[in-house]
């Protein structure tokens, strides 16, 4: 797959089937993350790759219902965490979130190339998830990635809206809405 194909194929799908994920697979994902750029090469990102079914169940149980219904089929959940002090802060610019985002997008794209779905979510109980993953309080659990394999069929327990977005990617802003040439204009 070339880059355009990977970008096109990456989707936040919710109809997931179980798939075996090996240690080797995990190292491939981690290697992709490690190649991301970061401020002063600080590499502030951290990842916990959770495959233990009991732990996955506990994390999923603490999610809101709209995420529980599909995340319960996760084959792996990746906890993405970082702390401000591990990266540059230049005035009001806190780069740890940006840099961890760059590395995490590498994981999403690598997962896509490997035939996996890696779906980032913000809808989870941060406190409970950090307890389950034993992440200390000085870190920020920025997102969870719900990982699985695209199911052959769309799961009927998804909401109507969720079912639609399985087939049709949610629309994007027109490029004119966020692209400027030479200077910003309202
Ligand atoms: C930071 C972040 C938080 C998200 N939170 C959720 C979530 O809690 N539940 C969910 O179903 N999808 C969540 N998504 C997925 C987005 O809804 C999805 O990426 C967006 O609709 C675009 O669809 P696409 O990724 O398939 O192109 C999240 C994505 C990001 C990047």
Short mmCIF file of N, CA and C and ligand atoms in Angstrom, two decimals:
data_model
loop_
_atom_site.label_atom_id
_atom_site.label_comp_id
_atom_site.label_asym_id
_atom_site.label_seq_id
_atom_site.Cartn_x
_atom_site.Cartn_y
_atom_site.Cartn_z
N UNK A 1 0.85 -1.21 0.00
CA UNK A 1 0.00 0.00 0.00
C UNK A 1 0.88 1.25 0.00
N UNK A 2 0.61 2.19 -0.91
CA UNK A 2 1.35 3.45 -0.82
C UNK A 2 0.65 4.38 0.19
N UNK A 3 1.28 5.52 0.44
CA UNK A 3 0.77 6.38 1.52
C UNK A 3 -0.68 6.81 1.27
N UNK A 4 -1.00 7.19 0.04
CA UNK A 4 -2.37 7.62 -0.25
C UNK A 4 -3.37 6.50 0.06
N UNK A 5 -2.99 5.28 -0.27
CA UNK A 5 -3.89 4.14 0.01
C UNK A 5 -4.06 3.94 1.52
N UNK A 6 -2.97 4.07 2.26
CA UNK A 6 -3.06 3.90 3.72
C UNK A 6 -3.93 5.01 4.32
N UNK A 7 -3.71 6.25 3.85
CA UNK A 7 -4.51 7.38 4.37
C UNK A 7 -5.99 7.16 4.09
N UNK A 8 -6.26 6.64 2.90
CA UNK A 8 -7.65 6.42 2.49
C UNK A 8 -8.27 5.26 3.26
N UNK A 9 -7.50 4.24 3.52
CA UNK A 9 -8.02 3.03 4.17
C UNK A 9 -8.17 3.17 5.67
N UNK A 10 -7.38 4.07 6.28
CA UNK A 10 -7.50 4.24 7.74
C UNK A 10 -8.88 4.76 8.08
N UNK A 11 -9.56 4.05 8.90
CA UNK A 11 -10.90 4.45 9.30
C UNK A 11 -11.11 4.16 10.78
N UNK A 12 -11.95 4.97 11.42
CA UNK A 12 -12.33 4.71 12.80
C UNK A 12 -13.58 3.81 12.78
N UNK A 13 -13.35 2.57 12.39
CA UNK A 13 -14.48 1.62 12.26
C UNK A 13 -14.88 1.07 13.62
N UNK A 14 -16.14 0.60 13.69
CA UNK A 14 -16.67 0.09 14.96
C UNK A 14 -17.15 -1.35 14.88
N UNK A 15 -17.26 -1.89 13.67
CA UNK A 15 -17.63 -3.31 13.54
C UNK A 15 -16.33 -4.10 13.52
N UNK A 16 -15.96 -4.61 14.67
CA UNK A 16 -14.65 -5.25 14.81
C UNK A 16 -14.79 -6.73 15.13
N UNK A 17 -13.93 -7.51 14.52
CA UNK A 17 -13.81 -8.92 14.88
C UNK A 17 -12.50 -9.14 15.61
N UNK A 18 -12.46 -10.24 16.34
CA UNK A 18 -11.25 -10.57 17.11
C UNK A 18 -10.13 -10.99 16.16
N UNK A 19 -8.92 -10.63 16.52
CA UNK A 19 -7.75 -11.00 15.74
C UNK A 19 -6.60 -11.23 16.73
N UNK A 20 -5.78 -12.22 16.41
CA UNK A 20 -4.61 -12.50 17.25
C UNK A 20 -3.56 -11.42 17.00
N UNK A 21 -3.09 -10.80 18.06
CA UNK A 21 -2.04 -9.78 17.90
C UNK A 21 -0.79 -10.25 18.64
N UNK A 22 0.29 -10.43 17.89
CA UNK A 22 1.52 -11.00 18.45
C UNK A 22 2.40 -9.90 19.05
N UNK A 23 3.41 -10.33 19.81
CA UNK A 23 4.40 -9.36 20.32
C UNK A 23 5.09 -8.67 19.15
N UNK A 24 5.34 -9.43 18.09
CA UNK A 24 5.99 -8.86 16.91
C UNK A 24 5.15 -7.74 16.30
N UNK A 25 3.84 -7.97 16.24
CA UNK A 25 2.93 -6.93 15.74
C UNK A 25 3.07 -5.66 16.60
N UNK A 26 3.11 -5.87 17.90
CA UNK A 26 3.20 -4.72 18.82
C UNK A 26 4.50 -3.95 18.58
N UNK A 27 5.59 -4.68 18.40
CA UNK A 27 6.87 -4.00 18.16
C UNK A 27 6.86 -3.24 16.83
N UNK A 28 6.14 -3.77 15.83
CA UNK A 28 6.02 -3.04 14.56
C UNK A 28 5.29 -1.71 14.78
N UNK A 29 4.23 -1.75 15.56
CA UNK A 29 3.47 -0.53 15.84
C UNK A 29 4.33 0.46 16.63
N UNK A 30 5.05 -0.07 17.62
CA UNK A 30 5.89 0.79 18.46
C UNK A 30 7.03 1.41 17.63
N UNK A 31 7.58 0.63 16.72
CA UNK A 31 8.66 1.13 15.87
C UNK A 31 8.17 2.29 14.99
N UNK A 32 6.95 2.14 14.48
CA UNK A 32 6.36 3.22 13.67
C UNK A 32 6.22 4.49 14.52
N UNK A 33 5.77 4.33 15.76
CA UNK A 33 5.64 5.49 16.66
C UNK A 33 6.99 6.13 16.89
N UNK A 34 8.00 5.32 17.07
CA UNK A 34 9.32 5.85 17.48
C UNK A 34 9.96 6.70 16.38
N UNK A 35 9.50 6.56 15.14
CA UNK A 35 10.09 7.34 14.04
C UNK A 35 9.47 8.73 13.90
N UNK A 36 8.48 9.03 14.74
CA UNK A 36 7.83 10.35 14.65
C UNK A 36 8.79 11.46 15.08
N UNK A 37 8.61 12.65 14.49
CA UNK A 37 9.41 13.78 14.96
C UNK A 37 8.89 14.27 16.32
N UNK A 38 9.79 14.91 17.08
CA UNK A 38 9.33 15.52 18.34
C UNK A 38 10.26 16.67 18.69
N UNK A 39 9.76 17.59 19.48
CA UNK A 39 10.52 18.79 19.86
C UNK A 39 11.81 18.37 20.58
N UNK A 40 12.95 18.80 20.08
CA UNK A 40 14.26 18.41 20.63
C UNK A 40 14.45 16.90 20.68
N UNK A 41 13.71 16.19 19.85
CA UNK A 41 13.74 14.71 19.85
C UNK A 41 13.43 14.14 21.23
N UNK A 42 12.50 14.80 21.93
CA UNK A 42 12.19 14.38 23.31
C UNK A 42 11.40 13.08 23.41
N UNK A 43 10.65 12.74 22.37
CA UNK A 43 9.92 11.46 22.33
C UNK A 43 9.11 11.22 23.63
N UNK A 44 8.15 12.11 23.91
CA UNK A 44 7.47 12.05 25.20
C UNK A 44 6.42 10.93 25.32
N UNK A 45 6.13 10.26 24.22
CA UNK A 45 5.02 9.31 24.20
C UNK A 45 5.31 8.02 24.95
N UNK A 46 4.23 7.42 25.46
CA UNK A 46 4.28 6.08 26.09
C UNK A 46 3.03 5.32 25.67
N UNK A 47 3.17 4.02 25.54
CA UNK A 47 2.05 3.18 25.11
C UNK A 47 1.98 1.93 25.97
N UNK A 48 0.78 1.62 26.44
CA UNK A 48 0.54 0.31 27.09
C UNK A 48 -0.33 -0.50 26.15
N UNK A 49 0.14 -1.65 25.77
CA UNK A 49 -0.58 -2.53 24.84
C UNK A 49 -1.30 -3.59 25.67
N UNK A 50 -2.61 -3.45 25.80
CA UNK A 50 -3.37 -4.34 26.68
C UNK A 50 -4.05 -5.42 25.85
N UNK A 51 -3.61 -6.67 26.06
CA UNK A 51 -4.26 -7.80 25.37
C UNK A 51 -5.00 -8.71 26.33
N UNK A 52 -4.72 -8.58 27.63
CA UNK A 52 -5.37 -9.41 28.65
C UNK A 52 -6.88 -9.14 28.62
N UNK A 53 -7.66 -10.20 28.34
CA UNK A 53 -9.10 -10.02 28.13
C UNK A 53 -9.80 -9.43 29.35
N UNK A 54 -9.35 -9.85 30.54
CA UNK A 54 -9.99 -9.33 31.76
C UNK A 54 -9.76 -7.83 31.90
N UNK A 55 -8.55 -7.40 31.57
CA UNK A 55 -8.24 -5.96 31.66
C UNK A 55 -9.01 -5.18 30.60
N UNK A 56 -9.07 -5.75 29.37
CA UNK A 56 -9.85 -5.10 28.31
C UNK A 56 -11.30 -4.93 28.78
N UNK A 57 -11.86 -6.00 29.34
CA UNK A 57 -13.26 -5.95 29.80
C UNK A 57 -13.45 -4.84 30.85
N UNK A 58 -12.51 -4.76 31.78
CA UNK A 58 -12.63 -3.73 32.83
C UNK A 58 -12.58 -2.32 32.24
N UNK A 59 -11.66 -2.11 31.29
CA UNK A 59 -11.55 -0.78 30.68
C UNK A 59 -12.83 -0.46 29.91
N UNK A 60 -13.32 -1.45 29.15
CA UNK A 60 -14.52 -1.23 28.32
C UNK A 60 -15.74 -0.96 29.22
N UNK A 61 -15.84 -1.70 30.33
CA UNK A 61 -16.99 -1.51 31.24
C UNK A 61 -17.08 -0.09 31.75
N UNK A 62 -15.95 0.60 31.84
CA UNK A 62 -15.97 1.96 32.38
C UNK A 62 -16.23 3.01 31.29
N UNK A 63 -16.42 2.56 30.05
CA UNK A 63 -16.69 3.51 28.96
C UNK A 63 -18.17 3.87 28.90
N UNK A 64 -18.51 5.01 28.29
CA UNK A 64 -19.93 5.29 28.05
C UNK A 64 -20.52 4.23 27.10
N UNK A 65 -21.84 4.05 27.22
CA UNK A 65 -22.52 2.98 26.49
C UNK A 65 -22.23 2.99 24.98
N UNK A 66 -22.20 4.21 24.41
CA UNK A 66 -21.99 4.34 22.95
C UNK A 66 -20.66 3.76 22.49
N UNK A 67 -19.68 3.73 23.37
CA UNK A 67 -18.41 3.10 23.03
C UNK A 67 -18.36 1.64 23.47
N UNK A 68 -19.03 1.35 24.59
CA UNK A 68 -19.02 -0.05 25.08
C UNK A 68 -19.53 -1.03 24.03
N UNK A 69 -20.60 -0.62 23.33
CA UNK A 69 -21.27 -1.57 22.44
C UNK A 69 -20.35 -2.11 21.34
N UNK A 70 -19.36 -1.32 20.95
CA UNK A 70 -18.46 -1.84 19.92
C UNK A 70 -17.06 -2.15 20.46
N UNK A 71 -16.62 -1.38 21.47
CA UNK A 71 -15.25 -1.60 21.98
C UNK A 71 -15.14 -2.93 22.72
N UNK A 72 -16.30 -3.54 23.06
CA UNK A 72 -16.26 -4.84 23.74
C UNK A 72 -15.63 -5.91 22.85
N UNK A 73 -15.57 -5.68 21.55
CA UNK A 73 -14.96 -6.65 20.64
C UNK A 73 -13.47 -6.39 20.41
N UNK A 74 -12.89 -5.48 21.18
CA UNK A 74 -11.47 -5.16 20.98
C UNK A 74 -10.58 -6.38 21.19
N UNK A 75 -9.60 -6.49 20.32
CA UNK A 75 -8.58 -7.54 20.51
C UNK A 75 -7.43 -6.98 21.34
N UNK A 76 -7.31 -5.67 21.31
CA UNK A 76 -6.26 -5.01 22.10
C UNK A 76 -6.71 -3.57 22.32
N UNK A 77 -6.34 -3.03 23.46
CA UNK A 77 -6.55 -1.59 23.70
C UNK A 77 -5.17 -1.00 24.00
N UNK A 78 -4.87 0.10 23.32
CA UNK A 78 -3.58 0.76 23.55
C UNK A 78 -3.82 2.03 24.35
N UNK A 79 -3.21 2.12 25.52
CA UNK A 79 -3.27 3.33 26.33
C UNK A 79 -2.15 4.27 25.91
N UNK A 80 -2.51 5.49 25.52
CA UNK A 80 -1.54 6.47 25.02
C UNK A 80 -1.36 7.52 26.12
N UNK A 81 -0.16 7.60 26.70
CA UNK A 81 0.01 8.53 27.82
C UNK A 81 1.36 9.23 27.76
N UNK A 82 1.36 10.43 28.32
CA UNK A 82 2.56 11.27 28.27
C UNK A 82 2.45 12.31 29.36
N UNK A 83 3.56 13.00 29.63
CA UNK A 83 3.48 14.09 30.62
C UNK A 83 4.21 15.31 30.08
N UNK A 84 3.67 16.44 30.47
CA UNK A 84 4.14 17.73 29.99
C UNK A 84 5.65 17.91 30.21
N UNK A 85 6.13 17.47 31.38
CA UNK A 85 7.54 17.72 31.73
C UNK A 85 8.52 16.93 30.87
N UNK A 86 8.03 15.97 30.10
CA UNK A 86 8.93 15.18 29.26
C UNK A 86 9.12 15.80 27.88
N UNK A 87 8.56 17.00 27.67
CA UNK A 87 8.70 17.61 26.34
C UNK A 87 8.79 19.13 26.48
N UNK A 88 8.99 19.80 25.35
CA UNK A 88 9.15 21.27 25.36
C UNK A 88 7.86 21.98 25.77
N UNK A 89 8.02 23.02 26.58
CA UNK A 89 6.95 24.00 26.77
C UNK A 89 7.56 25.35 26.43
N UNK A 90 7.06 25.98 25.39
CA UNK A 90 7.60 27.27 24.92
C UNK A 90 6.48 28.29 25.04
N UNK A 91 6.51 29.07 26.11
CA UNK A 91 5.40 29.99 26.37
C UNK A 91 4.14 29.17 26.59
N UNK A 92 3.11 29.47 25.81
CA UNK A 92 1.85 28.72 26.00
C UNK A 92 1.78 27.47 25.09
N UNK A 93 2.90 27.12 24.46
CA UNK A 93 2.88 25.95 23.57
C UNK A 93 3.39 24.71 24.28
N UNK A 94 2.49 23.81 24.59
CA UNK A 94 2.86 22.56 25.29
C UNK A 94 2.94 21.45 24.26
N UNK A 95 4.15 21.05 23.92
CA UNK A 95 4.33 20.17 22.77
C UNK A 95 4.10 18.69 23.07
N UNK A 96 3.94 18.30 24.32
CA UNK A 96 3.83 16.86 24.60
C UNK A 96 2.59 16.24 23.96
N UNK A 97 1.51 17.02 23.90
CA UNK A 97 0.29 16.48 23.28
C UNK A 97 0.45 16.37 21.77
N UNK A 98 1.05 17.41 21.18
CA UNK A 98 1.27 17.42 19.73
C UNK A 98 2.18 16.27 19.32
N UNK A 99 3.30 16.14 20.03
CA UNK A 99 4.28 15.12 19.65
C UNK A 99 3.72 13.71 19.86
N UNK A 100 2.97 13.53 20.92
CA UNK A 100 2.37 12.21 21.14
C UNK A 100 1.32 11.93 20.07
N UNK A 101 0.64 12.98 19.62
CA UNK A 101 -0.32 12.82 18.51
C UNK A 101 0.37 12.39 17.22
N UNK A 102 1.52 13.00 16.95
CA UNK A 102 2.25 12.62 15.73
C UNK A 102 2.63 11.14 15.78
N UNK A 103 3.16 10.71 16.91
CA UNK A 103 3.59 9.31 17.04
C UNK A 103 2.38 8.37 16.97
N UNK A 104 1.28 8.82 17.53
CA UNK A 104 0.08 7.97 17.57
C UNK A 104 -0.52 7.83 16.18
N UNK A 105 -0.47 8.91 15.38
CA UNK A 105 -0.94 8.78 14.00
C UNK A 105 -0.09 7.74 13.25
N UNK A 106 1.21 7.70 13.53
CA UNK A 106 2.04 6.67 12.90
C UNK A 106 1.52 5.27 13.25
N UNK A 107 1.08 5.10 14.49
CA UNK A 107 0.53 3.80 14.90
C UNK A 107 -0.75 3.51 14.12
N UNK A 108 -1.61 4.52 13.99
CA UNK A 108 -2.87 4.31 13.25
C UNK A 108 -2.59 3.90 11.81
N UNK A 109 -1.61 4.56 11.19
CA UNK A 109 -1.32 4.26 9.79
C UNK A 109 -0.63 2.90 9.65
N UNK A 110 0.28 2.60 10.56
CA UNK A 110 0.96 1.30 10.50
C UNK A 110 -0.06 0.17 10.72
N UNK A 111 -0.96 0.37 11.67
CA UNK A 111 -2.00 -0.64 11.93
C UNK A 111 -2.82 -0.88 10.66
N UNK A 112 -3.14 0.21 9.97
CA UNK A 112 -3.92 0.10 8.73
C UNK A 112 -3.16 -0.74 7.71
N UNK A 113 -1.87 -0.43 7.56
CA UNK A 113 -1.05 -1.19 6.61
C UNK A 113 -1.00 -2.67 6.99
N UNK A 114 -1.06 -2.94 8.29
CA UNK A 114 -1.00 -4.34 8.77
C UNK A 114 -2.35 -5.03 8.70
N UNK A 115 -3.37 -4.33 8.18
CA UNK A 115 -4.69 -4.94 8.06
C UNK A 115 -5.52 -4.86 9.32
N UNK A 116 -5.11 -3.98 10.24
CA UNK A 116 -5.84 -3.83 11.50
C UNK A 116 -6.63 -2.52 11.50
N UNK A 117 -7.61 -2.46 12.39
CA UNK A 117 -8.30 -1.19 12.66
C UNK A 117 -7.77 -0.69 14.00
N UNK A 118 -7.36 0.57 14.04
CA UNK A 118 -6.98 1.18 15.33
C UNK A 118 -7.81 2.45 15.45
N UNK A 119 -8.76 2.42 16.37
CA UNK A 119 -9.78 3.48 16.48
C UNK A 119 -9.50 4.30 17.76
N UNK A 120 -9.09 5.57 17.60
CA UNK A 120 -8.84 6.40 18.80
C UNK A 120 -10.15 6.84 19.43
N UNK A 121 -10.17 6.89 20.75
CA UNK A 121 -11.37 7.38 21.44
C UNK A 121 -10.98 8.34 22.58
N UNK A 122 -11.91 9.27 22.83
CA UNK A 122 -11.80 10.13 24.01
C UNK A 122 -12.84 9.71 25.05
N UNK A 123 -13.80 8.91 24.64
CA UNK A 123 -14.89 8.49 25.52
C UNK A 123 -14.50 7.27 26.35
N UNK A 124 -13.84 7.55 27.46
CA UNK A 124 -13.47 6.47 28.41
C UNK A 124 -13.31 7.12 29.78
N UNK A 125 -13.35 6.31 30.82
CA UNK A 125 -13.17 6.83 32.17
C UNK A 125 -11.66 6.91 32.45
N UNK A 126 -11.16 8.13 32.42
CA UNK A 126 -9.69 8.30 32.52
C UNK A 126 -9.14 7.76 33.84
N UNK A 127 -9.83 8.10 34.94
CA UNK A 127 -9.32 7.70 36.26
C UNK A 127 -9.29 6.17 36.38
N UNK A 128 -10.42 5.56 36.03
CA UNK A 128 -10.50 4.09 36.16
C UNK A 128 -9.51 3.42 35.20
N UNK A 129 -9.42 3.93 33.96
CA UNK A 129 -8.52 3.30 32.98
C UNK A 129 -7.08 3.40 33.45
N UNK A 130 -6.71 4.55 34.05
CA UNK A 130 -5.34 4.71 34.54
C UNK A 130 -5.07 3.76 35.70
N UNK A 131 -6.09 3.56 36.53
CA UNK A 131 -5.92 2.61 37.65
C UNK A 131 -5.71 1.19 37.11
N UNK A 132 -6.54 0.82 36.14
CA UNK A 132 -6.47 -0.54 35.59
C UNK A 132 -5.10 -0.77 34.93
N UNK A 133 -4.60 0.25 34.24
CA UNK A 133 -3.31 0.11 33.54
C UNK A 133 -2.12 0.47 34.44
N UNK A 134 -2.43 0.85 35.67
CA UNK A 134 -1.39 1.19 36.66
C UNK A 134 -0.49 2.35 36.20
N UNK A 135 -1.11 3.34 35.57
CA UNK A 135 -0.37 4.53 35.12
C UNK A 135 -0.36 5.54 36.26
N UNK A 136 0.82 6.09 36.58
CA UNK A 136 0.90 7.00 37.73
C UNK A 136 0.28 8.36 37.39
N UNK A 137 -0.09 9.08 38.47
CA UNK A 137 -0.93 10.28 38.32
C UNK A 137 -0.24 11.43 37.62
N UNK A 138 1.08 11.41 37.55
CA UNK A 138 1.75 12.54 36.90
C UNK A 138 1.65 12.47 35.37
N UNK A 139 1.12 11.36 34.87
CA UNK A 139 0.92 11.24 33.41
C UNK A 139 -0.51 11.63 33.04
N UNK A 140 -0.66 11.95 31.76
CA UNK A 140 -1.98 12.23 31.20
C UNK A 140 -2.33 11.10 30.22
N UNK A 141 -3.42 10.41 30.48
CA UNK A 141 -3.88 9.37 29.54
C UNK A 141 -4.66 10.10 28.44
N UNK A 142 -4.02 10.26 27.29
CA UNK A 142 -4.52 11.18 26.27
C UNK A 142 -5.62 10.55 25.41
N UNK A 143 -5.45 9.30 25.07
CA UNK A 143 -6.47 8.59 24.30
C UNK A 143 -6.28 7.09 24.50
N UNK A 144 -7.31 6.35 24.12
CA UNK A 144 -7.19 4.89 24.00
C UNK A 144 -7.38 4.55 22.53
N UNK A 145 -6.62 3.58 22.07
CA UNK A 145 -6.82 3.07 20.70
C UNK A 145 -7.45 1.68 20.82
N UNK A 146 -8.62 1.56 20.22
CA UNK A 146 -9.33 0.28 20.24
C UNK A 146 -8.93 -0.48 18.96
N UNK A 147 -8.32 -1.63 19.15
CA UNK A 147 -7.73 -2.33 18.00
C UNK A 147 -8.46 -3.64 17.73
N UNK A 148 -8.69 -3.90 16.46
CA UNK A 148 -9.31 -5.17 16.05
C UNK A 148 -9.14 -5.34 14.55
N UNK A 149 -9.98 -6.21 14.01
CA UNK A 149 -9.97 -6.45 12.57
C UNK A 149 -11.34 -6.05 12.03
N UNK A 150 -11.36 -5.42 10.85
CA UNK A 150 -12.64 -5.01 10.27
C UNK A 150 -13.54 -6.23 10.09
N UNK A 151 -14.75 -6.16 10.63
CA UNK A 151 -15.68 -7.28 10.50
C UNK A 151 -16.23 -7.34 9.08
N UNK A 152 -16.65 -8.55 8.67
CA UNK A 152 -17.19 -8.69 7.30
C UNK A 152 -18.52 -7.96 7.16
N UNK A 153 -19.28 -7.96 8.27
CA UNK A 153 -20.58 -7.28 8.22
C UNK A 153 -20.63 -6.14 9.22
N UNK A 154 -21.55 -5.22 8.94
CA UNK A 154 -21.75 -4.11 9.88
C UNK A 154 -22.57 -4.62 11.07
N UNK A 155 -22.09 -4.36 12.25
CA UNK A 155 -22.80 -4.85 13.44
C UNK A 155 -24.10 -4.08 13.65
N UNK A 156 -25.17 -4.84 13.84
CA UNK A 156 -26.50 -4.23 13.95
C UNK A 156 -26.75 -3.59 15.31
N UNK A 157 -25.88 -3.85 16.29
CA UNK A 157 -26.08 -3.19 17.60
C UNK A 157 -25.54 -1.76 17.61
N UNK A 158 -24.88 -1.36 16.52
CA UNK A 158 -24.43 0.03 16.43
C UNK A 158 -25.63 0.95 16.21
N UNK A 159 -25.49 2.22 16.62
CA UNK A 159 -26.58 3.17 16.37
C UNK A 159 -26.71 3.38 14.86
N UNK A 160 -27.85 3.96 14.43
CA UNK A 160 -28.06 4.20 12.98
C UNK A 160 -26.92 5.03 12.41
N UNK A 161 -26.55 6.07 13.16
CA UNK A 161 -25.48 6.96 12.67
C UNK A 161 -24.15 6.19 12.57
N UNK A 162 -23.89 5.39 13.59
CA UNK A 162 -22.64 4.62 13.56
C UNK A 162 -22.63 3.64 12.39
N UNK A 163 -23.82 3.06 12.09
CA UNK A 163 -23.88 2.10 10.97
C UNK A 163 -23.59 2.81 9.64
N UNK A 164 -24.12 4.02 9.51
CA UNK A 164 -23.89 4.78 8.26
C UNK A 164 -22.39 5.05 8.08
N UNK A 165 -21.73 5.44 9.19
CA UNK A 165 -20.31 5.81 9.06
C UNK A 165 -19.39 4.60 8.88
N UNK A 166 -19.91 3.40 9.04
CA UNK A 166 -19.10 2.22 8.73
C UNK A 166 -18.84 2.14 7.24
N UNK A 167 -19.85 2.57 6.46
CA UNK A 167 -19.73 2.47 5.00
C UNK A 167 -19.22 3.75 4.37
N UNK A 168 -19.62 4.86 4.98
CA UNK A 168 -19.31 6.16 4.38
C UNK A 168 -18.55 6.99 5.41
N UNK A 169 -17.32 7.37 5.07
CA UNK A 169 -16.51 8.15 6.00
C UNK A 169 -17.21 9.48 6.32
N UNK A 170 -17.22 9.88 7.59
CA UNK A 170 -17.83 11.18 7.91
C UNK A 170 -17.22 12.29 7.04
N UNK A 171 -18.05 13.24 6.63
CA UNK A 171 -17.59 14.24 5.66
C UNK A 171 -16.51 15.12 6.27
N UNK A 172 -15.74 15.72 5.43
CA UNK A 172 -14.66 16.59 5.85
C UNK A 172 -14.97 18.02 5.43
N UNK A 173 -14.34 18.97 6.12
CA UNK A 173 -14.44 20.38 5.71
C UNK A 173 -13.87 20.53 4.31
N UNK A 174 -14.40 21.47 3.56
CA UNK A 174 -13.75 21.82 2.29
C UNK A 174 -12.37 22.38 2.59
N UNK A 175 -11.43 22.13 1.71
CA UNK A 175 -10.05 22.60 1.93
C UNK A 175 -10.01 24.12 2.11
N UNK A 176 -10.90 24.81 1.40
CA UNK A 176 -10.92 26.29 1.48
C UNK A 176 -11.21 26.77 2.91
N UNK A 177 -11.81 25.90 3.71
CA UNK A 177 -12.18 26.31 5.07
C UNK A 177 -10.98 26.34 6.02
N UNK A 178 -9.87 25.68 5.63
CA UNK A 178 -8.73 25.70 6.55
C UNK A 178 -7.39 25.93 5.87
N UNK A 179 -7.42 26.21 4.58
CA UNK A 179 -6.17 26.48 3.86
C UNK A 179 -6.11 27.97 3.54
N UNK A 180 -4.98 28.58 3.86
CA UNK A 180 -4.77 30.01 3.58
C UNK A 180 -3.47 30.15 2.81
N UNK A 181 -3.44 31.11 1.94
CA UNK A 181 -2.21 31.42 1.22
C UNK A 181 -1.68 32.77 1.69
N UNK A 182 -0.49 32.77 2.16
CA UNK A 182 0.28 33.98 2.53
C UNK A 182 -0.19 34.66 3.81
N UNK A 183 -1.49 34.79 4.02
CA UNK A 183 -1.92 35.39 5.28
C UNK A 183 -3.32 34.89 5.66
N UNK A 184 -3.56 34.94 6.97
CA UNK A 184 -4.87 34.49 7.44
C UNK A 184 -5.95 35.50 7.08
N UNK A 185 -7.07 34.98 6.61
CA UNK A 185 -8.20 35.87 6.31
C UNK A 185 -9.45 35.26 6.90
N UNK A 186 -10.26 36.12 7.54
CA UNK A 186 -11.55 35.66 8.11
C UNK A 186 -12.46 35.15 7.01
C1 LIG B 1 -9.24 12.35 19.86
C2 LIG B 1 -10.32 11.50 19.24
C3 LIG B 1 -11.38 11.09 20.03
C4 LIG B 1 -12.37 10.25 19.50
N1 LIG B 1 -13.34 9.74 20.33
C5 LIG B 1 -14.20 8.84 19.86
C6 LIG B 1 -15.09 8.19 20.75
O1 LIG B 1 -15.09 8.40 21.97
N2 LIG B 1 -15.96 7.28 20.21
C7 LIG B 1 -15.99 6.99 18.88
O2 LIG B 1 -16.78 6.15 18.47
N3 LIG B 1 -15.12 7.58 18.01
C8 LIG B 1 -14.23 8.49 18.47
N4 LIG B 1 -13.31 9.06 17.61
C9 LIG B 1 -13.32 8.73 16.17
C10 LIG B 1 -13.85 9.89 15.32
O3 LIG B 1 -15.24 10.00 15.50
C11 LIG B 1 -13.48 9.63 13.84
O4 LIG B 1 -12.09 9.62 13.70
C12 LIG B 1 -14.08 10.71 12.93
O5 LIG B 1 -15.49 10.65 12.94
C13 LIG B 1 -13.61 10.58 11.48
O6 LIG B 1 -13.86 9.29 10.98
P1 LIG B 1 -12.67 8.45 10.28
O7 LIG B 1 -11.55 8.39 11.33
O8 LIG B 1 -13.24 7.09 10.00
O9 LIG B 1 -12.25 9.17 9.08
C14 LIG B 1 -12.32 9.89 18.13
C15 LIG B 1 -11.24 10.33 17.33
C16 LIG B 1 -10.25 11.10 17.88
C17 LIG B 1 -9.06 11.51 17.03
#
